[in-house]
mmCIF file of C-alpha atoms in Angstrom:
data_model
loop_
_atom_site.group_PDB
_atom_site.id
_atom_site.type_symbol
_atom_site.label_atom_id
_atom_site.label_comp_id
_atom_site.label_asym_id
_atom_site.label_seq_id
_atom_site.Cartn_x
_atom_site.Cartn_y
_atom_site.Cartn_z
ATOM 1 C CA MET A 1 -49.014 -51.716 133.750
ATOM 2 C CA SER A 2 -51.606 -54.054 132.291
ATOM 3 C CA ARG A 3 -54.461 -53.097 129.999
ATOM 4 C CA ALA A 4 -56.902 -53.488 132.900
ATOM 5 C CA GLN A 5 -54.780 -51.268 135.136
ATOM 6 C CA ILE A 6 -54.575 -48.501 132.529
ATOM 7 C CA ALA A 7 -58.298 -48.759 131.816
ATOM 8 C CA ALA A 8 -59.124 -48.552 135.519
ATOM 9 C CA ARG A 9 -56.916 -45.510 135.976
ATOM 10 C CA PHE A 10 -58.396 -43.746 132.953
ATOM 11 C CA ALA A 11 -61.877 -44.413 134.354
ATOM 12 C CA GLY A 12 -60.869 -42.720 137.583
ATOM 13 C CA LEU A 13 -59.347 -39.759 135.754
ATOM 14 C CA LEU A 14 -62.448 -39.349 133.612
ATOM 15 C CA ALA A 15 -64.658 -39.353 136.695
ATOM 16 C CA SER A 16 -62.392 -36.744 138.260
ATOM 17 C CA VAL A 17 -62.646 -34.449 135.259
ATOM 18 C CA MET A 18 -66.434 -34.725 135.124
ATOM 19 C CA LEU A 19 -66.839 -33.969 138.811
ATOM 20 C CA LEU A 20 -64.368 -31.092 138.868
ATOM 21 C CA VAL A 21 -66.028 -29.402 135.900
ATOM 22 C CA GLY A 22 -69.273 -29.292 137.833
ATOM 23 C CA GLY A 23 -67.846 -28.164 141.160
ATOM 24 C CA ALA A 24 -65.855 -25.308 142.584
ATOM 25 C CA ALA A 25 -62.265 -25.794 143.637
ATOM 26 C CA ALA A 26 -62.019 -27.133 147.169
ATOM 27 C CA CYS A 27 -60.186 -25.206 149.836
ATOM 28 C CA GLY A 28 -61.429 -26.821 153.032
ATOM 29 C CA SER A 29 -59.421 -28.440 155.809
ATOM 30 C CA ASN A 30 -60.214 -31.371 158.067
ATOM 31 C CA GLU A 31 -58.736 -32.173 161.446
ATOM 32 C CA SER A 32 -58.448 -35.136 163.754
ATOM 33 C CA GLY A 33 -57.094 -36.018 167.160
ATOM 34 C CA SER A 34 -56.475 -39.551 165.855
ATOM 35 C CA GLY A 35 -56.923 -42.598 168.072
ATOM 36 C CA SER A 36 -59.932 -44.485 166.657
ATOM 37 C CA ASP A 37 -60.909 -47.595 168.588
ATOM 38 C CA PRO A 38 -58.152 -50.183 167.929
ATOM 39 C CA ASP A 39 -60.465 -53.046 168.842
ATOM 40 C CA SER A 40 -62.629 -52.565 165.775
ATOM 41 C CA GLY A 41 -61.757 -54.090 162.399
ATOM 42 C CA ALA A 42 -58.196 -55.097 161.527
ATOM 43 C CA ALA A 43 -55.527 -54.748 164.157
ATOM 44 C CA ALA A 44 -53.235 -51.779 163.976
ATOM 45 C CA GLY A 45 -49.764 -52.651 162.714
ATOM 46 C CA PRO A 46 -46.723 -52.517 164.981
ATOM 47 C CA SER A 47 -44.093 -49.836 164.600
ATOM 48 C CA ALA A 48 -40.652 -51.160 163.734
ATOM 49 C CA THR A 49 -38.951 -47.785 164.016
ATOM 50 C CA GLY A 50 -40.438 -46.394 167.208
ATOM 51 C CA LYS A 51 -42.859 -43.632 167.940
ATOM 52 C CA ALA A 52 -43.339 -40.469 166.001
ATOM 53 C CA SER A 53 -41.130 -37.533 166.859
ATOM 54 C CA PRO A 54 -42.542 -35.883 170.013
ATOM 55 C CA ASP A 55 -42.757 -32.480 168.291
ATOM 56 C CA ALA A 56 -44.164 -33.817 165.006
ATOM 57 C CA PHE A 57 -47.789 -32.929 165.791
ATOM 58 C CA PRO A 58 -49.890 -31.070 165.046
ATOM 59 C CA VAL A 59 -48.916 -31.134 161.391
ATOM 60 C CA THR A 60 -50.757 -29.660 158.407
ATOM 61 C CA ILE A 61 -50.315 -31.153 154.952
ATOM 62 C CA ALA A 62 -51.418 -29.308 151.819
ATOM 63 C CA HIS A 63 -52.899 -31.248 148.912
ATOM 64 C CA LYS A 64 -55.130 -30.911 145.859
ATOM 65 C CA TYR A 65 -58.290 -30.249 147.863
ATOM 66 C CA GLY A 66 -56.934 -27.899 150.507
ATOM 67 C CA SER A 67 -55.075 -29.071 153.587
ATOM 68 C CA THR A 68 -55.428 -31.637 156.346
ATOM 69 C CA THR A 69 -54.300 -31.221 159.951
ATOM 70 C CA LEU A 70 -53.321 -34.167 162.117
ATOM 71 C CA LYS A 71 -53.221 -33.477 165.867
ATOM 72 C CA ALA A 72 -51.643 -36.747 166.978
ATOM 73 C CA GLU A 73 -49.842 -39.787 165.610
ATOM 74 C CA PRO A 74 -52.216 -41.939 163.514
ATOM 75 C CA LYS A 75 -52.468 -45.595 164.482
ATOM 76 C CA ARG A 76 -54.983 -47.041 162.038
ATOM 77 C CA ILE A 77 -54.024 -46.138 158.476
ATOM 78 C CA VAL A 78 -55.872 -47.030 155.288
ATOM 79 C CA THR A 79 -54.067 -46.458 151.992
ATOM 80 C CA VAL A 80 -56.316 -45.458 149.117
ATOM 81 C CA GLY A 81 -53.321 -44.347 147.082
ATOM 82 C CA LEU A 82 -52.378 -47.341 144.954
ATOM 83 C CA THR A 83 -48.749 -47.462 146.079
ATOM 84 C CA ASP A 84 -48.854 -45.580 149.383
ATOM 85 C CA GLN A 85 -48.588 -48.751 151.462
ATOM 86 C CA ASP A 86 -44.887 -49.142 150.651
ATOM 87 C CA ALA A 87 -43.942 -45.814 152.230
ATOM 88 C CA VAL A 88 -46.053 -46.603 155.299
ATOM 89 C CA LEU A 89 -44.350 -49.990 155.663
ATOM 90 C CA ALA A 90 -40.914 -48.489 155.077
ATOM 91 C CA LEU A 91 -41.590 -46.129 157.979
ATOM 92 C CA GLY A 92 -42.372 -49.011 160.300
ATOM 93 C CA THR A 93 -46.170 -49.142 160.366
ATOM 94 C CA VAL A 94 -48.452 -51.799 158.903
ATOM 95 C CA PRO A 95 -51.652 -50.268 157.454
ATOM 96 C CA VAL A 96 -54.973 -51.746 158.536
ATOM 97 C CA GLY A 97 -56.177 -51.501 154.939
ATOM 98 C CA THR A 98 -54.569 -51.242 151.498
ATOM 99 C CA THR A 99 -56.001 -50.804 148.011
ATOM 100 C CA GLU A 100 -55.279 -53.533 145.489
ATOM 101 C CA TRP A 101 -53.955 -52.410 142.157
ATOM 102 C CA LEU A 102 -51.627 -55.030 140.719
ATOM 103 C CA GLY A 103 -53.159 -58.094 142.350
ATOM 104 C CA GLY A 104 -51.601 -61.361 143.429
ATOM 105 C CA TYR A 105 -50.042 -60.166 146.676
ATOM 106 C CA LYS A 106 -51.466 -60.876 150.110
ATOM 107 C CA GLY A 107 -52.323 -57.598 151.742
ATOM 108 C CA ALA A 108 -51.245 -55.823 148.509
ATOM 109 C CA VAL A 109 -47.679 -56.101 149.839
ATOM 110 C CA GLY A 110 -45.066 -57.063 147.225
ATOM 111 C CA PRO A 111 -42.056 -59.313 147.844
ATOM 112 C CA TRP A 112 -39.767 -56.265 148.158
ATOM 113 C CA ALA A 113 -41.815 -55.148 151.191
ATOM 114 C CA GLN A 114 -42.765 -58.442 152.860
ATOM 115 C CA ASP A 115 -40.105 -58.193 155.553
ATOM 116 C CA LYS A 116 -41.599 -54.872 156.676
ATOM 117 C CA LEU A 117 -44.646 -56.710 158.034
ATOM 118 C CA ASN A 118 -42.416 -57.929 160.892
ATOM 119 C CA GLY A 119 -44.740 -60.830 161.632
ATOM 120 C CA ALA A 120 -47.915 -58.726 161.678
ATOM 121 C CA ALA A 121 -51.067 -59.834 159.903
ATOM 122 C CA ALA A 122 -51.384 -58.631 156.321
ATOM 123 C CA PRO A 123 -53.643 -55.589 155.826
ATOM 124 C CA THR A 124 -57.233 -55.909 154.699
ATOM 125 C CA VAL A 125 -57.294 -55.461 150.923
ATOM 126 C CA LEU A 126 -59.774 -53.066 149.343
ATOM 127 C CA LYS A 127 -60.664 -52.851 145.649
ATOM 128 C CA ASP A 128 -60.807 -49.956 143.229
ATOM 129 C CA THR A 129 -61.691 -51.001 139.698
ATOM 130 C CA GLY A 130 -61.954 -47.429 138.481
ATOM 131 C CA THR A 131 -65.204 -46.492 140.227
ATOM 132 C CA GLY A 132 -63.507 -45.184 143.340
ATOM 133 C CA PRO A 133 -62.702 -46.343 146.877
ATOM 134 C CA GLN A 134 -64.947 -48.844 148.679
ATOM 135 C CA MET A 135 -66.420 -46.354 151.114
ATOM 136 C CA GLU A 136 -68.332 -48.705 153.403
ATOM 137 C CA LYS A 137 -65.414 -51.093 153.814
ATOM 138 C CA ILE A 138 -63.047 -48.227 154.536
ATOM 139 C CA ALA A 139 -65.429 -46.880 157.175
ATOM 140 C CA ALA A 140 -65.668 -50.350 158.746
ATOM 141 C CA LEU A 141 -61.887 -50.344 159.295
ATOM 142 C CA ARG A 142 -62.307 -47.229 161.463
ATOM 143 C CA PRO A 143 -59.179 -45.483 160.219
ATOM 144 C CA ASP A 144 -57.682 -42.417 161.865
ATOM 145 C CA LEU A 145 -55.811 -41.531 158.659
ATOM 146 C CA ILE A 146 -56.598 -42.170 155.005
ATOM 147 C CA LEU A 147 -53.717 -41.741 152.566
ATOM 148 C CA ALA A 148 -54.450 -40.994 148.901
ATOM 149 C CA VAL A 149 -51.111 -39.504 147.853
ATOM 150 C CA TYR A 150 -50.567 -41.633 144.735
ATOM 151 C CA SER A 151 -54.127 -41.403 143.486
ATOM 152 C CA GLY A 152 -56.670 -39.768 141.238
ATOM 153 C CA LEU A 153 -59.066 -39.035 144.098
ATOM 154 C CA THR A 154 -61.954 -36.765 143.089
ATOM 155 C CA LYS A 155 -63.287 -33.892 145.168
ATOM 156 C CA GLU A 156 -66.468 -35.836 145.878
ATOM 157 C CA GLN A 157 -64.538 -38.924 146.972
ATOM 158 C CA TYR A 158 -62.294 -36.781 149.158
ATOM 159 C CA GLN A 159 -65.296 -35.212 150.857
ATOM 160 C CA THR A 160 -66.918 -38.588 151.508
ATOM 161 C CA LEU A 161 -63.744 -40.140 152.896
ATOM 162 C CA SER A 162 -63.205 -37.100 155.108
ATOM 163 C CA LYS A 163 -66.355 -38.050 157.034
ATOM 164 C CA PHE A 164 -64.512 -41.131 158.299
ATOM 165 C CA ALA A 165 -61.035 -39.771 159.023
ATOM 166 C CA PRO A 166 -58.524 -37.109 157.941
ATOM 167 C CA VAL A 167 -57.545 -37.592 154.304
ATOM 168 C CA VAL A 168 -54.235 -36.652 152.694
ATOM 169 C CA ALA A 169 -55.025 -36.430 148.985
ATOM 170 C CA GLN A 170 -52.689 -36.187 145.998
ATOM 171 C CA PRO A 171 -50.550 -33.026 145.725
ATOM 172 C CA LYS A 172 -51.946 -30.288 143.507
ATOM 173 C CA GLU A 173 -48.656 -29.478 141.767
ATOM 174 C CA PHE A 174 -48.547 -32.775 139.856
ATOM 175 C CA ASN A 175 -50.874 -34.683 137.560
ATOM 176 C CA ASP A 176 -53.069 -37.287 139.216
ATOM 177 C CA TYR A 177 -50.870 -40.355 139.801
ATOM 178 C CA GLY A 178 -47.907 -38.101 139.075
ATOM 179 C CA VAL A 179 -46.392 -37.557 142.521
ATOM 180 C CA PRO A 180 -42.669 -38.376 142.577
ATOM 181 C CA TRP A 181 -41.756 -41.230 144.895
ATOM 182 C CA GLN A 182 -39.576 -38.834 146.894
ATOM 183 C CA GLN A 183 -42.445 -36.459 147.674
ATOM 184 C CA GLN A 184 -44.793 -39.385 148.288
ATOM 185 C CA THR A 185 -42.424 -40.779 150.911
ATOM 186 C CA GLU A 186 -41.791 -37.408 152.540
ATOM 187 C CA THR A 187 -45.497 -36.503 152.634
ATOM 188 C CA ILE A 188 -46.375 -39.804 154.273
ATOM 189 C CA GLY A 189 -43.442 -39.345 156.647
ATOM 190 C CA LYS A 190 -44.925 -36.020 157.784
ATOM 191 C CA ALA A 191 -48.350 -37.594 158.244
ATOM 192 C CA LEU A 192 -46.884 -40.366 160.406
ATOM 193 C CA GLY A 193 -44.733 -37.983 162.414
ATOM 194 C CA ARG A 194 -41.482 -39.386 161.035
ATOM 195 C CA PRO A 195 -40.154 -36.763 158.625
ATOM 196 C CA ALA A 196 -36.489 -37.411 159.434
ATOM 197 C CA GLU A 197 -36.879 -41.150 158.798
ATOM 198 C CA ALA A 198 -38.648 -40.429 155.506
ATOM 199 C CA ALA A 199 -35.841 -38.102 154.415
ATOM 200 C CA SER A 200 -33.283 -40.775 155.290
ATOM 201 C CA LEU A 201 -35.161 -43.370 153.220
ATOM 202 C CA VAL A 202 -35.239 -41.016 150.240
ATOM 203 C CA ASP A 203 -31.524 -40.297 150.598
ATOM 204 C CA GLY A 204 -30.788 -44.023 150.605
ATOM 205 C CA VAL A 205 -32.621 -44.656 147.336
ATOM 206 C CA GLU A 206 -31.218 -41.498 145.751
ATOM 207 C CA ALA A 207 -27.775 -42.890 146.561
ATOM 208 C CA ARG A 208 -28.649 -46.013 144.574
ATOM 209 C CA PHE A 209 -29.494 -43.873 141.538
ATOM 210 C CA ALA A 210 -26.304 -41.872 141.970
ATOM 211 C CA ALA A 211 -24.214 -45.035 142.132
ATOM 212 C CA ALA A 212 -25.826 -46.359 138.940
ATOM 213 C CA LYS A 213 -25.165 -43.080 137.106
ATOM 214 C CA LYS A 214 -21.550 -43.062 138.261
ATOM 215 C CA ALA A 215 -21.059 -46.649 137.112
ATOM 216 C CA HIS A 216 -22.707 -45.903 133.744
ATOM 217 C CA PRO A 217 -21.761 -42.430 132.493
ATOM 218 C CA GLU A 218 -23.065 -43.485 129.076
ATOM 219 C CA PHE A 219 -26.600 -43.079 130.415
ATOM 220 C CA ALA A 220 -26.150 -39.298 130.431
ATOM 221 C CA GLY A 221 -25.751 -39.273 126.666
ATOM 222 C CA ALA A 222 -28.769 -41.439 125.860
ATOM 223 C CA THR A 223 -32.455 -40.766 125.365
ATOM 224 C CA ALA A 224 -35.109 -43.162 126.628
ATOM 225 C CA VAL A 225 -38.841 -43.796 126.601
ATOM 226 C CA MET A 226 -41.182 -46.133 128.487
ATOM 227 C CA ALA A 227 -44.161 -47.660 126.664
ATOM 228 C CA THR A 228 -46.698 -50.491 126.679
ATOM 229 C CA PRO A 229 -48.947 -51.937 123.918
ATOM 230 C CA TYR A 230 -52.302 -50.769 125.270
ATOM 231 C CA GLU A 231 -54.870 -50.107 122.512
ATOM 232 C CA GLY A 232 -51.987 -49.496 120.130
ATOM 233 C CA THR A 233 -49.000 -47.836 121.729
ATOM 234 C CA PHE A 234 -49.266 -46.172 125.120
ATOM 235 C CA VAL A 235 -46.344 -43.945 126.149
ATOM 236 C CA TYR A 236 -45.705 -42.722 129.700
ATOM 237 C CA GLY A 237 -45.123 -39.002 130.285
ATOM 238 C CA SER A 238 -42.418 -37.343 132.329
ATOM 239 C CA GLN A 239 -44.587 -37.170 135.461
ATOM 240 C CA ASP A 240 -45.224 -40.890 135.528
ATOM 241 C CA VAL A 241 -43.248 -42.962 138.034
ATOM 242 C CA ARG A 242 -41.981 -45.287 135.305
ATOM 243 C CA SER A 243 -40.519 -42.443 133.260
ATOM 244 C CA ARG A 244 -38.973 -41.065 136.432
ATOM 245 C CA LEU A 245 -37.022 -44.303 136.779
ATOM 246 C CA LEU A 246 -35.337 -43.496 133.482
ATOM 247 C CA SER A 247 -34.683 -39.823 134.197
ATOM 248 C CA GLY A 248 -33.418 -40.791 137.649
ATOM 249 C CA LEU A 249 -30.733 -42.871 135.961
ATOM 250 C CA GLY A 250 -29.596 -39.843 133.979
ATOM 251 C CA LEU A 251 -31.369 -40.784 130.748
ATOM 252 C CA THR A 252 -33.127 -38.037 128.797
ATOM 253 C CA LEU A 253 -36.803 -38.318 127.862
ATOM 254 C CA PRO A 254 -37.947 -37.229 124.365
ATOM 255 C CA LYS A 255 -38.069 -33.423 124.286
ATOM 256 C CA ASP A 256 -41.645 -33.203 123.008
ATOM 257 C CA LEU A 257 -42.978 -36.124 125.049
ATOM 258 C CA ASP A 258 -45.244 -34.106 127.343
ATOM 259 C CA LYS A 259 -46.518 -32.030 124.436
ATOM 260 C CA VAL A 260 -47.847 -35.262 122.960
ATOM 261 C CA ILE A 261 -49.001 -36.738 126.296
ATOM 262 C CA GLY A 262 -50.837 -33.678 127.624
ATOM 263 C CA ASP A 263 -51.626 -33.267 131.323
ATOM 264 C CA SER A 264 -51.930 -36.961 132.092
ATOM 265 C CA PHE A 265 -49.585 -39.705 133.256
ATOM 266 C CA GLY A 266 -49.470 -41.103 129.732
ATOM 267 C CA ALA A 267 -51.394 -41.452 126.492
ATOM 268 C CA ASN A 268 -51.764 -43.429 123.307
ATOM 269 C CA ILE A 269 -49.744 -42.078 120.416
ATOM 270 C CA SER A 270 -50.757 -42.070 116.768
ATOM 271 C CA LYS A 271 -48.924 -44.013 114.107
ATOM 272 C CA GLU A 272 -47.515 -40.695 112.916
ATOM 273 C CA ARG A 273 -45.687 -40.270 116.242
ATOM 274 C CA THR A 274 -43.987 -43.647 116.255
ATOM 275 C CA ASP A 275 -40.777 -41.612 116.090
ATOM 276 C CA LEU A 276 -41.149 -41.006 119.833
ATOM 277 C CA LEU A 277 -40.091 -44.631 120.306
ATOM 278 C CA ASP A 278 -36.859 -44.294 118.317
ATOM 279 C CA GLN A 279 -34.648 -43.420 121.285
ATOM 280 C CA GLY A 280 -31.349 -44.563 122.752
ATOM 281 C CA VAL A 281 -33.367 -47.176 124.606
ATOM 282 C CA ALA A 282 -37.050 -48.131 124.540
ATOM 283 C CA VAL A 283 -38.318 -49.878 127.653
ATOM 284 C CA TRP A 284 -41.447 -51.911 126.977
ATOM 285 C CA ILE A 285 -43.802 -53.312 129.588
ATOM 286 C CA LEU A 286 -45.328 -56.318 127.837
ATOM 287 C CA PRO A 287 -47.745 -59.185 128.577
ATOM 288 C CA ASP A 288 -44.850 -61.550 127.851
ATOM 289 C CA THR A 289 -41.341 -61.386 126.453
ATOM 290 C CA ALA A 290 -41.891 -63.741 123.511
ATOM 291 C CA ALA A 291 -45.150 -63.501 121.536
ATOM 292 C CA ALA A 292 -45.683 -59.846 122.438
ATOM 293 C CA VAL A 293 -42.209 -58.968 121.149
ATOM 294 C CA THR A 294 -42.867 -60.804 117.878
ATOM 295 C CA LYS A 295 -46.112 -58.881 117.440
ATOM 296 C CA LEU A 296 -44.400 -55.612 118.289
ATOM 297 C CA HIS A 297 -41.675 -56.147 115.712
ATOM 298 C CA GLY A 298 -44.263 -57.192 113.143
ATOM 299 C CA ASP A 299 -45.458 -53.599 112.981
ATOM 300 C CA LYS A 300 -43.436 -52.199 110.066
ATOM 301 C CA LEU A 301 -43.540 -48.625 111.342
ATOM 302 C CA TYR A 302 -41.935 -49.670 114.598
ATOM 303 C CA GLY A 303 -39.974 -52.705 113.419
ATOM 304 C CA ASP A 304 -37.926 -50.641 110.964
ATOM 305 C CA LEU A 305 -36.773 -48.092 113.548
ATOM 306 C CA ASN A 306 -33.124 -47.961 114.580
ATOM 307 C CA VAL A 307 -34.059 -48.741 118.191
ATOM 308 C CA VAL A 308 -35.142 -52.181 116.955
ATOM 309 C CA ARG A 309 -32.455 -52.709 114.323
ATOM 310 C CA GLN A 310 -29.701 -51.844 116.786
ATOM 311 C CA GLY A 311 -31.081 -53.953 119.656
ATOM 312 C CA ARG A 312 -31.723 -51.015 121.985
ATOM 313 C CA GLU A 313 -34.898 -52.404 123.582
ATOM 314 C CA VAL A 314 -35.604 -53.551 127.132
ATOM 315 C CA PHE A 315 -38.558 -55.850 127.740
ATOM 316 C CA VAL A 316 -40.266 -56.143 131.120
ATOM 317 C CA LYS A 317 -42.999 -58.716 131.721
ATOM 318 C CA GLU A 318 -45.855 -56.733 133.218
ATOM 319 C CA SER A 319 -47.255 -59.470 135.501
ATOM 320 C CA SER A 320 -43.890 -60.491 136.957
ATOM 321 C CA ASP A 321 -42.637 -59.234 140.301
ATOM 322 C CA TYR A 322 -40.182 -57.132 138.316
ATOM 323 C CA GLY A 323 -42.946 -55.652 136.174
ATOM 324 C CA ASN A 324 -45.091 -54.931 139.213
ATOM 325 C CA ALA A 325 -42.167 -53.288 140.973
ATOM 326 C CA VAL A 326 -41.582 -51.059 137.928
ATOM 327 C CA SER A 327 -45.227 -49.974 137.908
ATOM 328 C CA LEU A 328 -45.206 -49.209 141.640
ATOM 329 C CA SER A 329 -41.824 -47.431 141.707
ATOM 330 C CA THR A 330 -41.845 -46.742 145.443
ATOM 331 C CA VAL A 331 -39.162 -46.189 148.033
ATOM 332 C CA LEU A 332 -39.195 -49.964 148.666
ATOM 333 C CA SER A 333 -39.636 -51.312 145.138
ATOM 334 C CA ILE A 334 -37.113 -49.090 143.346
ATOM 335 C CA PRO A 335 -33.978 -50.813 144.723
ATOM 336 C CA TYR A 336 -35.512 -54.116 143.575
ATOM 337 C CA VAL A 337 -36.066 -52.580 140.123
ATOM 338 C CA LEU A 338 -32.611 -51.038 139.802
ATOM 339 C CA ASP A 339 -30.933 -54.387 140.416
ATOM 340 C CA ARG A 340 -32.665 -55.631 137.268
ATOM 341 C CA LEU A 341 -33.198 -52.554 135.101
ATOM 342 C CA VAL A 342 -29.706 -51.049 135.240
ATOM 343 C CA PRO A 343 -27.942 -54.071 133.643
ATOM 344 C CA GLN A 344 -30.608 -54.206 130.936
ATOM 345 C CA VAL A 345 -30.345 -50.512 130.077
ATOM 346 C CA ALA A 346 -26.535 -50.728 130.087
ATOM 347 C CA ALA A 347 -26.675 -53.566 127.550
ATOM 348 C CA ALA A 348 -29.183 -51.681 125.394
ATOM 349 C CA VAL A 349 -27.230 -48.418 125.139
ATOM 350 C CA ASP A 350 -23.714 -49.824 124.781
ATOM 351 C CA GLY A 351 -23.635 -49.116 121.033
ATOM 352 C CA ASN A 352 -23.137 -52.750 120.079
ATOM 353 C CA PRO A 353 -26.161 -54.355 118.379
ATOM 354 C CA ALA A 354 -24.705 -57.791 119.158
ATOM 355 C CA THR A 355 -25.026 -57.239 122.914
ATOM 356 C CA LYS A 356 -27.982 -59.222 124.194
ATOM 357 C CA VAL A 357 -30.272 -57.576 126.708
ATOM 358 C CA GLU A 358 -30.759 -60.405 129.184
ATOM 359 C CA GLN A 359 -33.943 -61.005 131.108
ATOM 360 C CA PRO A 360 -33.482 -61.052 134.897
ATOM 361 C CA ALA A 361 -33.608 -64.482 136.527
ATOM 362 C CA SER A 362 -36.492 -63.363 138.739
#
């Protein structure tokens, strides 16, 4: 995650806190029969996996601001959640609109998901620089479902979006931007009327994690942390998707990590807590894997830690496809990540400082 991405997300979280302090907790529900005019705005994407299950609707989905009922299969989907498009694509539908987060990809569709377009036009890309969704542009797409599962949507934003279409907001049981990829996929599967397909997708990726853990039993005995040099040192908490990559591989996060992070996806740590980085492996998301590493090691407090001395670091270039896939950590991007991350972590935790942690070829 780049400095701009973290700053944008913090801006959204700050706005959320300010609005929620001034308002009562929401408990409303919105409903829709779906079926907005398909001739307006971007064309609806084709389904590669068939129709929704005939008994899938109506379906009610609970979320942070109450619940949303869908009466029929949605056809025109806009994803406000920054990574929700991957689950929609994995389930065989091309959204009419997506929200750009990482940048550089047509339709906000990464290379790990391109084949899911199946020849359809790329979605219209919306922007969210931390001030919230582009309401007018979303309305112009005439959606019949707005997904904000991986988001920091505020109550006010939810209420405004609900004037255009049913909205499935982030789940209340996790921090904003803290929904696990499994629940994200399953929630979107319910909304699209394809819960069995969503469960199958989750099982497939879970099998990839299980295979990696079986091949590398040493992971179970190692601790790990994920960090980036944003305004000092920014460490990701246990509810962040990046940290969940590590725990999914059987690695153990620092025991007092969330006590330091608080109720957010991550936070900057003080110099006094540099010890949080001295783990079995430290995975760094960096602007580059040369100058940024030199600068990192130039910090005496960090450079003298055993994690550095013993070569137990993994470096991921944040703007690469690999780095973007790590930050998204979706049902489609995770297999792409595991092909690259698992060999790096294995080299870092093997107990031999001479083992070089190789950068992936792409």
